XYZ file of C-alpha atoms in Angstrom:
70
model
C -37.008 98.777 89.198
C -38.694 96.724 86.490
C -42.016 94.848 86.495
C -40.105 91.578 86.972
C -37.328 92.562 89.392
C -34.713 95.064 90.429
C -31.507 96.117 88.795
C -28.749 96.312 91.400
C -25.215 97.552 91.838
C -23.160 94.875 93.579
C -20.048 96.816 94.613
C -19.756 98.367 91.166
C -20.941 95.327 89.199
C -24.384 95.509 87.577
C -26.626 92.709 88.892
C -30.303 91.713 88.995
C -32.723 90.506 91.695
C -35.818 88.704 90.384
C -39.075 89.644 92.163
C -39.396 86.132 93.558
C -35.948 86.475 95.172
C -36.907 89.458 97.304
C -38.846 89.003 100.594
C -41.567 91.463 99.497
C -42.760 88.908 96.925
C -43.607 86.451 99.732
C -44.615 88.791 102.572
C -46.916 91.784 102.081
C -45.525 93.360 105.287
C -42.081 93.716 103.652
C -41.786 96.781 101.411
C -40.593 96.349 97.838
C -37.035 97.497 97.211
C -36.577 101.125 96.209
C -33.803 103.014 94.491
C -31.031 103.620 97.001
C -31.885 100.690 99.311
C -28.939 98.625 100.548
C -29.683 94.897 100.568
C -27.826 91.870 101.881
C -27.774 89.406 98.978
C -26.130 86.236 97.754
C -25.022 85.465 94.195
C -27.203 82.733 92.654
C -25.756 82.701 89.144
C -22.580 84.641 88.326
C -22.491 83.245 84.768
C -25.520 85.290 83.640
C -25.333 88.853 82.373
C -26.075 90.568 84.641
C -25.377 88.155 87.520
C -28.489 87.046 89.425
C -28.773 87.738 93.154
C -31.167 86.712 95.922
C -32.171 88.740 98.966
C -34.083 85.835 100.540
C -32.811 84.863 103.998
C -33.139 81.149 103.199
C -30.865 81.521 100.137
C -28.334 83.462 102.239
C -28.392 80.715 104.893
C -27.906 77.991 102.261
C -24.951 79.899 100.858
C -23.377 80.259 104.310
C -23.833 76.538 105.026
C -22.268 75.559 101.696
C -19.362 77.937 102.223
C -18.663 76.670 105.743
C -18.795 73.010 104.666
C -16.001 73.612 102.175
């Protein structure tokens, strides 16, 4: 955890989730991520080091729609 987001392990690859890309940023009823939590995420930017992920449901849905449209 950092003041601006969460470091993550994406199947062995270091990654990062910005605070604004986690549901707890937008909804006080959602707890902030903690060490050891497993999250469903989508890759937003694989070209950055570490890659940037999002745990927001709307980003996951956009990713699924783009993937299914080919």
